Amino acid sequence: MRRKIPSNTSLMAFEAAARHGSFARAANELSLTEGAISRQIGRLETFLGVMLFERIGNRVRLLPNGERYATQVGELLDRLERDSQYLMGQPGNGASLDIAAIPTFAMRWLIPRLSRFQQKHPNITVHLAERMEPFVLAESGFDAAIHFEHPAWTGMRIHRLLNEVLVPVCHPEFLTEGKGTIALDTLPRLHRRQNPEAWQRYSQETGISLTNPAIGARYDLHAMLIEAALAGLGVALVPRLYVETELASGRLAAPWPEGKTIAKTFCLILPEPIGLSGKPIQEFAQWIIDEAKMTTTVKP
C-alpha cells in the first residue's frame, strides 16, 4: 500500500518556515521565492487537512498543531541528514557500526584500544554514541551496546566483558609525607553522585575506618572523579580498569586495597547471536571479547 507521506519539498519548506518564524527567511535559506514557500505549505496543509500557520497580514504564526508537527518533522529531517552523511562518508567497499556505550568506559577503555580494531579491519568504521541508562536496543538504530548488566536487556544476547572493582586513587603528592592506609580518613574524599554509598561500603569491606564516609565533593561521572584526583582535589573511588595507565605512569597512586565486591559488570549487548549477526558486528564482537580477556582486571 502506498505510504501517505507529504512531499520532501513541502516538509523542508514547512520546517524552515517554522524554525525561522518567517516565510521570507525560509525562502532565503532554501533559495526559493516567498510565494513558493507559501504554496508548498498550503499544499502540506491541504494534504494533512489541518491548518499549521495563522496568517496575520504579512506575518505568520504557528498554530498549536503546527508547533507539534514542526518538532516531529525537524527531528525526522535531522536524523535523515545524519544517516545520509554517514553513508556519504563510507568508502565504496566499507561498512559501519553504530555502538552505544557508557561515556567513561568509551573514553577510558574502549577508544584507546580502537586503533587495534581499525588496524585489523580498516574497512569498518565504528561510530560511538553515549548512553548513560539502559534502553530498548531493538529499532534504536544501534547495532550493539556496551553497558552494565541490567534486567532491561532481557531478551538480548549478553556477553560479559569486564568487572568493575573500585579502588581509591589520589595524586602522589598526598603520600609524600609517608602517609598510607591510616591517613585515608584524613584525606578529602571524592564521590560519584550516582553511587553515594560507595565509600561506606568500601570501609565495611576493607576494615579501613572512615569517620564520615559521606563527606566530600560529588561528581556525575567517573571521568570527572579521575580528573579531580589528578588535579589533587582528593581521593577518588573509581574502577581500576579506568586508571591502569595513570597508575603505571605514576600520575596516580593507589596504596590502599581494592574493594572486595564487584560493583557492576560491563557487557556487550547484541540483538541476536553473534553467529547470526552481519559480518561487521561479528568482527567487532569477537575483537572486544578478546580485548576484555587480555585485560588484567577480569575476574572469573
PDB file of C-alpha atoms in Angstrom:
ATOM      1  CA  MET A   1       0.000   0.000   0.000  1.00  0.00           C
ATOM      2  CA  ARG A   2       1.294   3.430  -0.906  1.00  0.00           C
ATOM      3  CA  ARG A   3       2.538   5.458   2.070  1.00  0.00           C
ATOM      4  CA  LYS A   4       0.661   8.655   2.908  1.00  0.00           C
ATOM      5  CA  ILE A   5       3.691  10.921   3.263  1.00  0.00           C
ATOM      6  CA  PRO A   6       3.896  14.591   2.175  1.00  0.00           C
ATOM      7  CA  SER A   7       6.489  15.614  -0.398  1.00  0.00           C
ATOM      8  CA  ASN A   8      10.026  16.332   0.791  1.00  0.00           C
ATOM      9  CA  THR A   9       9.807  19.836  -0.689  1.00  0.00           C
ATOM     10  CA  SER A  10       6.720  20.664   1.387  1.00  0.00           C
ATOM     11  CA  LEU A  11       8.249  19.267   4.587  1.00  0.00           C
ATOM     12  CA  MET A  12      11.504  21.166   4.116  1.00  0.00           C
ATOM     13  CA  ALA A  13       9.625  24.409   3.374  1.00  0.00           C
ATOM     14  CA  PHE A  14       7.446  23.934   6.455  1.00  0.00           C
ATOM     15  CA  GLU A  15      10.375  23.071   8.758  1.00  0.00           C
ATOM     16  CA  ALA A  16      12.388  26.094   7.643  1.00  0.00           C
ATOM     17  CA  ALA A  17       9.394  28.463   7.972  1.00  0.00           C
ATOM     18  CA  ALA A  18       8.573  27.093  11.420  1.00  0.00           C
ATOM     19  CA  ARG A  19      12.187  27.386  12.583  1.00  0.00           C
ATOM     20  CA  HIS A  20      12.565  30.968  11.348  1.00  0.00           C
ATOM     21  CA  GLY A  21       9.007  32.071  12.067  1.00  0.00           C
ATOM     22  CA  SER A  22       9.047  33.653   8.632  1.00  0.00           C
ATOM     23  CA  PHE A  23       8.244  32.602   5.062  1.00  0.00           C
ATOM     24  CA  ALA A  24      10.733  35.158   3.745  1.00  0.00           C
ATOM     25  CA  ARG A  25      13.650  33.793   5.785  1.00  0.00           C
ATOM     26  CA  ALA A  26      12.721  30.235   4.839  1.00  0.00           C
ATOM     27  CA  ALA A  27      12.704  31.273   1.185  1.00  0.00           C
ATOM     28  CA  ASN A  28      16.160  32.814   1.543  1.00  0.00           C
ATOM     29  CA  GLU A  29      17.566  29.676   3.189  1.00  0.00           C
ATOM     30  CA  LEU A  30      16.132  27.322   0.560  1.00  0.00           C
ATOM     31  CA  SER A  31      16.850  29.625  -2.414  1.00  0.00           C
ATOM     32  CA  LEU A  32      13.144  29.847  -3.277  1.00  0.00           C
ATOM     33  CA  THR A  33      10.692  32.698  -3.546  1.00  0.00           C
ATOM     34  CA  GLU A  34       8.425  33.590  -0.663  1.00  0.00           C
ATOM     35  CA  GLY A  35       5.474  32.690  -2.858  1.00  0.00           C
ATOM     36  CA  ALA A  36       6.920  29.209  -3.478  1.00  0.00           C
ATOM     37  CA  ILE A  37       7.259  28.650   0.280  1.00  0.00           C
ATOM     38  CA  SER A  38       3.664  29.766   0.814  1.00  0.00           C
ATOM     39  CA  ARG A  39       2.408  27.412  -1.923  1.00  0.00           C
ATOM     40  CA  GLN A  40       4.334  24.429  -0.535  1.00  0.00           C
ATOM     41  CA  ILE A  41       2.957  24.992   2.954  1.00  0.00           C
ATOM     42  CA  GLY A  42      -0.541  25.430   1.519  1.00  0.00           C
ATOM     43  CA  ARG A  43      -0.194  22.051  -0.237  1.00  0.00           C
ATOM     44  CA  LEU A  44       1.024  20.486   3.008  1.00  0.00           C
ATOM     45  CA  GLU A  45      -1.967  21.879   4.931  1.00  0.00           C
ATOM     46  CA  THR A  46      -4.322  20.574   2.247  1.00  0.00           C
ATOM     47  CA  PHE A  47      -2.658  17.148   2.347  1.00  0.00           C
ATOM     48  CA  LEU A  48      -2.946  16.982   6.151  1.00  0.00           C
ATOM     49  CA  GLY A  49      -6.353  18.614   6.370  1.00  0.00           C
ATOM     50  CA  VAL A  50      -5.011  20.780   9.195  1.00  0.00           C
ATOM     51  CA  MET A  51      -4.022  24.447   9.357  1.00  0.00           C
ATOM     52  CA  LEU A  52      -0.404  24.806  10.507  1.00  0.00           C
ATOM     53  CA  PHE A  53       0.075  28.582  10.339  1.00  0.00           C
ATOM     54  CA  GLU A  54      -2.106  31.535  11.176  1.00  0.00           C
ATOM     55  CA  ARG A  55      -1.729  34.317   8.604  1.00  0.00           C
ATOM     56  CA  ILE A  56      -1.953  37.836  10.068  1.00  0.00           C
ATOM     57  CA  GLY A  57      -1.341  40.382   7.314  1.00  0.00           C
ATOM     58  CA  ASN A  58       2.263  39.902   6.192  1.00  0.00           C
ATOM     59  CA  ARG A  59       3.127  37.885   9.308  1.00  0.00           C
ATOM     60  CA  VAL A  60       2.644  34.204  10.111  1.00  0.00           C
ATOM     61  CA  ARG A  61       2.387  32.390  13.424  1.00  0.00           C
ATOM     62  CA  LEU A  62       2.469  28.664  14.127  1.00  0.00           C
ATOM     63  CA  LEU A  63      -0.740  27.194  15.478  1.00  0.00           C
ATOM     64  CA  PRO A  64      -0.569  24.525  18.245  1.00  0.00           C
ATOM     65  CA  ASN A  65      -0.863  21.692  15.694  1.00  0.00           C
ATOM     66  CA  GLY A  66       1.892  23.336  13.685  1.00  0.00           C
ATOM     67  CA  GLU A  67       4.200  23.601  16.693  1.00  0.00           C
ATOM     68  CA  ARG A  68       3.891  19.879  17.476  1.00  0.00           C
ATOM     69  CA  TYR A  69       4.309  18.881  13.829  1.00  0.00           C
ATOM     70  CA  ALA A  70       7.335  21.179  13.419  1.00  0.00           C
ATOM     71  CA  THR A  71       9.125  19.425  16.287  1.00  0.00           C
ATOM     72  CA  GLN A  72       8.412  15.988  14.802  1.00  0.00           C
ATOM     73  CA  VAL A  73       9.374  16.958  11.259  1.00  0.00           C
ATOM     74  CA  GLY A  74      12.577  18.653  12.480  1.00  0.00           C
ATOM     75  CA  GLU A  75      13.674  15.501  14.328  1.00  0.00           C
ATOM     76  CA  LEU A  76      12.976  13.315  11.290  1.00  0.00           C
ATOM     77  CA  LEU A  77      14.863  15.596   8.910  1.00  0.00           C
ATOM     78  CA  ASP A  78      17.813  15.823  11.329  1.00  0.00           C
ATOM     79  CA  ARG A  79      18.022  12.038  11.545  1.00  0.00           C
ATOM     80  CA  LEU A  80      17.714  11.638   7.785  1.00  0.00           C
ATOM     81  CA  GLU A  81      20.540  14.143   7.306  1.00  0.00           C
ATOM     82  CA  ARG A  82      22.787  12.349   9.843  1.00  0.00           C
ATOM     83  CA  ASP A  83      22.106   8.952   8.276  1.00  0.00           C
ATOM     84  CA  SER A  84      22.795  10.332   4.809  1.00  0.00           C
ATOM     85  CA  GLN A  85      26.087  11.871   5.942  1.00  0.00           C
ATOM     86  CA  TYR A  86      27.122   8.546   7.470  1.00  0.00           C
ATOM     87  CA  LEU A  87      26.589   6.835   4.117  1.00  0.00           C
ATOM     88  CA  MET A  88      28.301   9.625   2.188  1.00  0.00           C
ATOM     89  CA  GLY A  89      31.363   9.210   4.403  1.00  0.00           C
ATOM     90  CA  GLN A  90      31.696   5.481   3.774  1.00  0.00           C
ATOM     91  CA  PRO A  91      34.142   4.054   1.225  1.00  0.00           C
ATOM     92  CA  GLY A  92      32.559   2.044  -1.525  1.00  0.00           C
ATOM     93  CA  ASN A  93      33.617  -1.313  -0.068  1.00  0.00           C
ATOM     94  CA  GLY A  94      33.306  -0.265   3.595  1.00  0.00           C
ATOM     95  CA  ALA A  95      30.870  -0.894   6.411  1.00  0.00           C
ATOM     96  CA  SER A  96      29.937   0.972   9.560  1.00  0.00           C
ATOM     97  CA  LEU A  97      28.741   0.120  13.057  1.00  0.00           C
ATOM     98  CA  ASP A  98      26.795   2.285  15.476  1.00  0.00           C
ATOM     99  CA  ILE A  99      27.654   1.391  19.070  1.00  0.00           C
ATOM    100  CA  ALA A 100      26.069   2.879  22.201  1.00  0.00           C
ATOM    101  CA  ALA A 101      28.377   2.947  25.210  1.00  0.00           C
ATOM    102  CA  ILE A 102      28.726   4.302  28.721  1.00  0.00           C
ATOM    103  CA  PRO A 103      30.755   7.510  28.205  1.00  0.00           C
ATOM    104  CA  THR A 104      33.555   6.918  30.727  1.00  0.00           C
ATOM    105  CA  PHE A 105      34.012   3.320  29.575  1.00  0.00           C
ATOM    106  CA  ALA A 106      34.221   4.538  25.985  1.00  0.00           C
ATOM    107  CA  MET A 107      36.754   7.267  26.821  1.00  0.00           C
ATOM    108  CA  ARG A 108      38.946   5.391  29.300  1.00  0.00           C
ATOM    109  CA  TRP A 109      38.903   1.814  27.961  1.00  0.00           C
ATOM    110  CA  LEU A 110      37.363   1.389  24.517  1.00  0.00           C
ATOM    111  CA  ILE A 111      38.686   4.340  22.491  1.00  0.00           C
ATOM    112  CA  PRO A 112      42.359   3.822  23.500  1.00  0.00           C
ATOM    113  CA  ARG A 113      42.077   0.293  22.056  1.00  0.00           C
ATOM    114  CA  LEU A 114      40.066   1.044  18.910  1.00  0.00           C
ATOM    115  CA  SER A 115      43.183   1.602  16.800  1.00  0.00           C
ATOM    116  CA  ARG A 116      43.895  -2.129  17.116  1.00  0.00           C
ATOM    117  CA  PHE A 117      40.458  -2.902  15.706  1.00  0.00           C
ATOM    118  CA  GLN A 118      40.993  -0.438  12.849  1.00  0.00           C
ATOM    119  CA  GLN A 119      44.335  -2.000  12.006  1.00  0.00           C
ATOM    120  CA  LYS A 120      42.680  -5.418  11.694  1.00  0.00           C
ATOM    121  CA  HIS A 121      39.534  -4.140   9.952  1.00  0.00           C
ATOM    122  CA  PRO A 122      40.312  -0.884   8.111  1.00  0.00           C
ATOM    123  CA  ASN A 123      37.094  -1.142   6.077  1.00  0.00           C
ATOM    124  CA  ILE A 124      34.828  -0.990   9.175  1.00  0.00           C
ATOM    125  CA  THR A 125      34.054   2.411  10.692  1.00  0.00           C
ATOM    126  CA  VAL A 126      32.880   2.412  14.316  1.00  0.00           C
ATOM    127  CA  HIS A 127      30.558   5.250  15.345  1.00  0.00           C
ATOM    128  CA  LEU A 128      30.193   5.741  19.116  1.00  0.00           C
ATOM    129  CA  ALA A 129      27.357   7.416  20.994  1.00  0.00           C
ATOM    130  CA  GLU A 130      26.935   7.779  24.746  1.00  0.00           C
ATOM    131  CA  ARG A 131      24.034   6.249  26.638  1.00  0.00           C
ATOM    132  CA  MET A 132      24.066   6.562  30.420  1.00  0.00           C
ATOM    133  CA  GLU A 133      20.966   4.427  31.027  1.00  0.00           C
ATOM    134  CA  PRO A 134      19.773   1.111  29.556  1.00  0.00           C
ATOM    135  CA  PHE A 135      17.394   1.484  26.609  1.00  0.00           C
ATOM    136  CA  VAL A 136      15.410  -0.574  24.100  1.00  0.00           C
ATOM    137  CA  LEU A 137      18.075  -1.803  21.683  1.00  0.00           C
ATOM    138  CA  ALA A 138      15.639  -3.070  19.048  1.00  0.00           C
ATOM    139  CA  GLU A 139      14.827  -0.361  16.495  1.00  0.00           C
ATOM    140  CA  SER A 140      17.134   2.103  18.301  1.00  0.00           C
ATOM    141  CA  GLY A 141      19.410   2.438  15.284  1.00  0.00           C
ATOM    142  CA  PHE A 142      22.336   0.899  17.203  1.00  0.00           C
ATOM    143  CA  ASP A 143      23.994  -2.347  16.190  1.00  0.00           C
ATOM    144  CA  ALA A 144      25.147  -3.080  19.748  1.00  0.00           C
ATOM    145  CA  ALA A 145      25.530  -1.558  23.194  1.00  0.00           C
ATOM    146  CA  ILE A 146      28.335  -1.684  25.741  1.00  0.00           C
ATOM    147  CA  HIS A 147      26.719  -1.205  29.101  1.00  0.00           C
ATOM    148  CA  PHE A 148      26.206  -2.556  32.578  1.00  0.00           C
ATOM    149  CA  GLU A 149      24.470  -5.876  33.091  1.00  0.00           C
ATOM    150  CA  HIS A 150      20.848  -4.944  33.772  1.00  0.00           C
ATOM    151  CA  PRO A 151      17.355  -6.547  33.659  1.00  0.00           C
ATOM    152  CA  ALA A 152      16.446  -4.076  30.895  1.00  0.00           C
ATOM    153  CA  TRP A 153      18.494  -6.188  28.471  1.00  0.00           C
ATOM    154  CA  THR A 154      16.263  -9.258  28.931  1.00  0.00           C
ATOM    155  CA  GLY A 155      15.803 -10.966  25.577  1.00  0.00           C
ATOM    156  CA  MET A 156      19.071  -9.591  24.193  1.00  0.00           C
ATOM    157  CA  ARG A 157      22.314 -11.550  23.790  1.00  0.00           C
ATOM    158  CA  ILE A 158      24.613 -10.534  26.645  1.00  0.00           C
ATOM    159  CA  HIS A 159      28.377 -11.178  26.625  1.00  0.00           C
ATOM    160  CA  ARG A 160      30.134 -10.292  29.881  1.00  0.00           C
ATOM    161  CA  LEU A 161      33.351  -8.362  29.313  1.00  0.00           C
ATOM    162  CA  LEU A 162      34.820  -6.849  32.489  1.00  0.00           C
ATOM    163  CA  ASN A 163      34.063  -6.493  36.176  1.00  0.00           C
ATOM    164  CA  GLU A 164      34.036  -3.103  37.858  1.00  0.00           C
ATOM    165  CA  VAL A 165      36.150  -3.277  41.035  1.00  0.00           C
ATOM    166  CA  LEU A 166      36.657   0.024  42.849  1.00  0.00           C
ATOM    167  CA  VAL A 167      39.981   1.254  44.241  1.00  0.00           C
ATOM    168  CA  PRO A 168      40.887   4.564  45.961  1.00  0.00           C
ATOM    169  CA  VAL A 169      43.378   6.648  43.965  1.00  0.00           C
ATOM    170  CA  CYS A 170      44.968  10.024  44.582  1.00  0.00           C
ATOM    171  CA  HIS A 171      47.712  12.339  43.404  1.00  0.00           C
ATOM    172  CA  PRO A 172      51.135  11.042  44.590  1.00  0.00           C
ATOM    173  CA  GLU A 173      51.770  14.311  46.437  1.00  0.00           C
ATOM    174  CA  PHE A 174      49.276  13.201  49.072  1.00  0.00           C
ATOM    175  CA  LEU A 175      51.751  10.459  50.045  1.00  0.00           C
ATOM    176  CA  THR A 176      54.984  12.443  50.121  1.00  0.00           C
ATOM    177  CA  GLU A 177      54.971  12.626  53.907  1.00  0.00           C
ATOM    178  CA  GLY A 178      54.781   8.879  54.331  1.00  0.00           C
ATOM    179  CA  LYS A 179      51.024   8.787  54.586  1.00  0.00           C
ATOM    180  CA  GLY A 180      49.449   5.416  53.881  1.00  0.00           C
ATOM    181  CA  THR A 181      46.391   3.402  54.839  1.00  0.00           C
ATOM    182  CA  ILE A 182      45.985   5.133  58.209  1.00  0.00           C
ATOM    183  CA  ALA A 183      45.845   8.547  56.530  1.00  0.00           C
ATOM    184  CA  LEU A 184      42.882   7.729  54.278  1.00  0.00           C
ATOM    185  CA  ASP A 185      40.394   9.058  56.840  1.00  0.00           C
ATOM    186  CA  THR A 186      42.189  12.410  56.963  1.00  0.00           C
ATOM    187  CA  LEU A 187      42.220  12.996  53.200  1.00  0.00           C
ATOM    188  CA  PRO A 188      39.404  14.714  51.260  1.00  0.00           C
ATOM    189  CA  ARG A 189      37.186  12.131  49.596  1.00  0.00           C
ATOM    190  CA  LEU A 190      35.515  12.453  46.202  1.00  0.00           C
ATOM    191  CA  HIS A 191      32.189  10.790  45.366  1.00  0.00           C
ATOM    192  CA  ARG A 192      30.254   9.704  42.297  1.00  0.00           C
ATOM    193  CA  ARG A 193      26.809  11.217  42.657  1.00  0.00           C
ATOM    194  CA  GLN A 194      25.009   8.073  41.419  1.00  0.00           C
ATOM    195  CA  ASN A 195      26.781   5.856  43.980  1.00  0.00           C
ATOM    196  CA  PRO A 196      26.663   7.821  47.264  1.00  0.00           C
ATOM    197  CA  GLU A 197      27.222   4.772  49.499  1.00  0.00           C
ATOM    198  CA  ALA A 198      30.407   3.570  47.755  1.00  0.00           C
ATOM    199  CA  TRP A 199      32.819   4.857  50.415  1.00  0.00           C
ATOM    200  CA  GLN A 200      30.745   3.422  53.266  1.00  0.00           C
ATOM    201  CA  ARG A 201      30.641   0.023  51.560  1.00  0.00           C
ATOM    202  CA  TYR A 202      34.381   0.211  50.878  1.00  0.00           C
ATOM    203  CA  SER A 203      35.046   0.923  54.568  1.00  0.00           C
ATOM    204  CA  GLN A 204      32.952  -2.080  55.617  1.00  0.00           C
ATOM    205  CA  GLU A 205      34.655  -4.417  53.135  1.00  0.00           C
ATOM    206  CA  THR A 206      38.245  -3.430  53.877  1.00  0.00           C
ATOM    207  CA  GLY A 207      38.036  -2.620  57.590  1.00  0.00           C
ATOM    208  CA  ILE A 208      39.505   0.855  56.980  1.00  0.00           C
ATOM    209  CA  SER A 209      37.759   3.218  59.393  1.00  0.00           C
ATOM    210  CA  LEU A 210      36.191   6.349  57.863  1.00  0.00           C
ATOM    211  CA  THR A 211      34.738   8.824  60.367  1.00  0.00           C
ATOM    212  CA  ASN A 212      32.192  10.277  57.930  1.00  0.00           C
ATOM    213  CA  PRO A 213      32.123   8.271  54.672  1.00  0.00           C
ATOM    214  CA  ALA A 214      29.582  10.608  53.046  1.00  0.00           C
ATOM    215  CA  ILE A 215      31.545  13.847  53.327  1.00  0.00           C
ATOM    216  CA  GLY A 216      33.226  15.275  50.218  1.00  0.00           C
ATOM    217  CA  ALA A 217      32.580  16.697  46.750  1.00  0.00           C
ATOM    218  CA  ARG A 218      30.317  14.852  44.303  1.00  0.00           C
ATOM    219  CA  TYR A 219      30.686  14.379  40.546  1.00  0.00           C
ATOM    220  CA  ASP A 220      28.422  12.827  37.914  1.00  0.00           C
ATOM    221  CA  LEU A 221      30.971  10.724  36.015  1.00  0.00           C
ATOM    222  CA  HIS A 222      33.921   8.532  36.918  1.00  0.00           C
ATOM    223  CA  ALA A 223      35.836  10.507  34.295  1.00  0.00           C
ATOM    224  CA  MET A 224      35.276  13.643  36.391  1.00  0.00           C
ATOM    225  CA  LEU A 225      36.431  11.850  39.541  1.00  0.00           C
ATOM    226  CA  ILE A 226      39.639  10.769  37.830  1.00  0.00           C
ATOM    227  CA  GLU A 227      40.385  14.285  36.615  1.00  0.00           C
ATOM    228  CA  ALA A 228      39.694  15.638  40.114  1.00  0.00           C
ATOM    229  CA  ALA A 229      42.118  13.126  41.611  1.00  0.00           C
ATOM    230  CA  LEU A 230      44.752  14.062  39.009  1.00  0.00           C
ATOM    231  CA  ALA A 231      44.239  17.712  39.963  1.00  0.00           C
ATOM    232  CA  GLY A 232      44.967  16.903  43.608  1.00  0.00           C
ATOM    233  CA  LEU A 233      41.419  17.589  44.838  1.00  0.00           C
ATOM    234  CA  GLY A 234      41.134  14.396  46.873  1.00  0.00           C
ATOM    235  CA  VAL A 235      40.899  10.609  46.842  1.00  0.00           C
ATOM    236  CA  ALA A 236      38.568   9.113  44.224  1.00  0.00           C
ATOM    237  CA  LEU A 237      36.999   5.666  44.438  1.00  0.00           C
ATOM    238  CA  VAL A 238      36.976   4.515  40.812  1.00  0.00           C
ATOM    239  CA  PRO A 239      37.122   1.321  38.715  1.00  0.00           C
ATOM    240  CA  ARG A 240      40.744   0.175  38.460  1.00  0.00           C
ATOM    241  CA  LEU A 241      40.346  -0.586  34.760  1.00  0.00           C
ATOM    242  CA  TYR A 242      39.856   3.157  34.136  1.00  0.00           C
ATOM    243  CA  VAL A 243      43.156   4.217  35.744  1.00  0.00           C
ATOM    244  CA  GLU A 244      45.641   1.472  34.836  1.00  0.00           C
ATOM    245  CA  THR A 245      47.614   3.879  32.611  1.00  0.00           C
ATOM    246  CA  GLU A 246      47.818   6.596  35.291  1.00  0.00           C
ATOM    247  CA  LEU A 247      48.857   4.089  37.952  1.00  0.00           C
ATOM    248  CA  ALA A 248      51.537   2.595  35.721  1.00  0.00           C
ATOM    249  CA  SER A 249      52.950   6.041  34.872  1.00  0.00           C
ATOM    250  CA  GLY A 250      52.867   7.251  38.465  1.00  0.00           C
ATOM    251  CA  ARG A 251      50.414  10.071  37.783  1.00  0.00           C
ATOM    252  CA  LEU A 252      48.073   8.454  40.315  1.00  0.00           C
ATOM    253  CA  ALA A 253      48.823   6.327  43.375  1.00  0.00           C
ATOM    254  CA  ALA A 254      46.736   3.545  44.941  1.00  0.00           C
ATOM    255  CA  PRO A 255      48.341   2.487  48.257  1.00  0.00           C
ATOM    256  CA  TRP A 256      45.029   1.201  49.628  1.00  0.00           C
ATOM    257  CA  PRO A 257      43.404  -2.186  48.855  1.00  0.00           C
ATOM    258  CA  GLU A 258      40.712  -2.716  46.243  1.00  0.00           C
ATOM    259  CA  GLY A 259      37.109  -3.184  47.271  1.00  0.00           C
ATOM    260  CA  LYS A 260      36.146  -6.825  47.682  1.00  0.00           C
ATOM    261  CA  THR A 261      32.894  -6.893  45.732  1.00  0.00           C
ATOM    262  CA  ILE A 262      32.198  -6.370  42.057  1.00  0.00           C
ATOM    263  CA  ALA A 263      30.309  -3.094  41.717  1.00  0.00           C
ATOM    264  CA  LYS A 264      28.976  -3.764  38.212  1.00  0.00           C
ATOM    265  CA  THR A 265      29.741  -5.880  35.159  1.00  0.00           C
ATOM    266  CA  PHE A 266      30.359  -4.389  31.721  1.00  0.00           C
ATOM    267  CA  CYS A 267      28.710  -6.322  28.896  1.00  0.00           C
ATOM    268  CA  LEU A 268      28.401  -6.334  25.137  1.00  0.00           C
ATOM    269  CA  ILE A 269      24.693  -6.433  24.270  1.00  0.00           C
ATOM    270  CA  LEU A 270      23.553  -7.671  20.860  1.00  0.00           C
ATOM    271  CA  PRO A 271      20.039  -8.076  19.448  1.00  0.00           C
ATOM    272  CA  GLU A 272      20.826 -11.581  18.156  1.00  0.00           C
ATOM    273  CA  PRO A 273      23.504 -14.288  18.473  1.00  0.00           C
ATOM    274  CA  ILE A 274      26.937 -13.377  17.121  1.00  0.00           C
ATOM    275  CA  GLY A 275      26.742 -16.130  14.526  1.00  0.00           C
ATOM    276  CA  LEU A 276      23.516 -14.697  13.089  1.00  0.00           C
ATOM    277  CA  SER A 277      24.771 -11.106  13.011  1.00  0.00           C
ATOM    278  CA  GLY A 278      26.272  -9.386   9.983  1.00  0.00           C
ATOM    279  CA  LYS A 279      29.986  -9.804   9.329  1.00  0.00           C
ATOM    280  CA  PRO A 280      30.996  -6.345  10.678  1.00  0.00           C
ATOM    281  CA  ILE A 281      29.303  -6.886  14.053  1.00  0.00           C
ATOM    282  CA  GLN A 282      30.750 -10.400  14.222  1.00  0.00           C
ATOM    283  CA  GLU A 283      34.254  -8.963  13.774  1.00  0.00           C
ATOM    284  CA  PHE A 284      33.686  -6.242  16.380  1.00  0.00           C
ATOM    285  CA  ALA A 285      32.110  -8.601  18.911  1.00  0.00           C
ATOM    286  CA  GLN A 286      34.928 -11.125  18.695  1.00  0.00           C
ATOM    287  CA  TRP A 287      37.534  -8.356  18.895  1.00  0.00           C
ATOM    288  CA  ILE A 288      36.111  -6.717  22.027  1.00  0.00           C
ATOM    289  CA  ILE A 289      35.619 -10.073  23.752  1.00  0.00           C
ATOM    290  CA  ASP A 290      39.273 -10.920  23.068  1.00  0.00           C
ATOM    291  CA  GLU A 291      40.382  -7.466  24.300  1.00  0.00           C
ATOM    292  CA  ALA A 292      38.457  -7.965  27.530  1.00  0.00           C
ATOM    293  CA  LYS A 293      40.153 -11.335  28.092  1.00  0.00           C
ATOM    294  CA  MET A 294      43.539  -9.623  27.852  1.00  0.00           C
ATOM    295  CA  THR A 295      42.620  -7.048  30.496  1.00  0.00           C
ATOM    296  CA  THR A 296      44.115  -7.906  33.866  1.00  0.00           C
ATOM    297  CA  THR A 297      41.078  -6.699  35.788  1.00  0.00           C
ATOM    298  CA  VAL A 298      38.858  -9.512  34.524  1.00  0.00           C
ATOM    299  CA  LYS A 299      37.557 -11.646  37.404  1.00  0.00           C
ATOM    300  CA  PRO A 300      36.236 -15.208  36.968  1.00  0.00           C
TER     301      PRO A 300
END
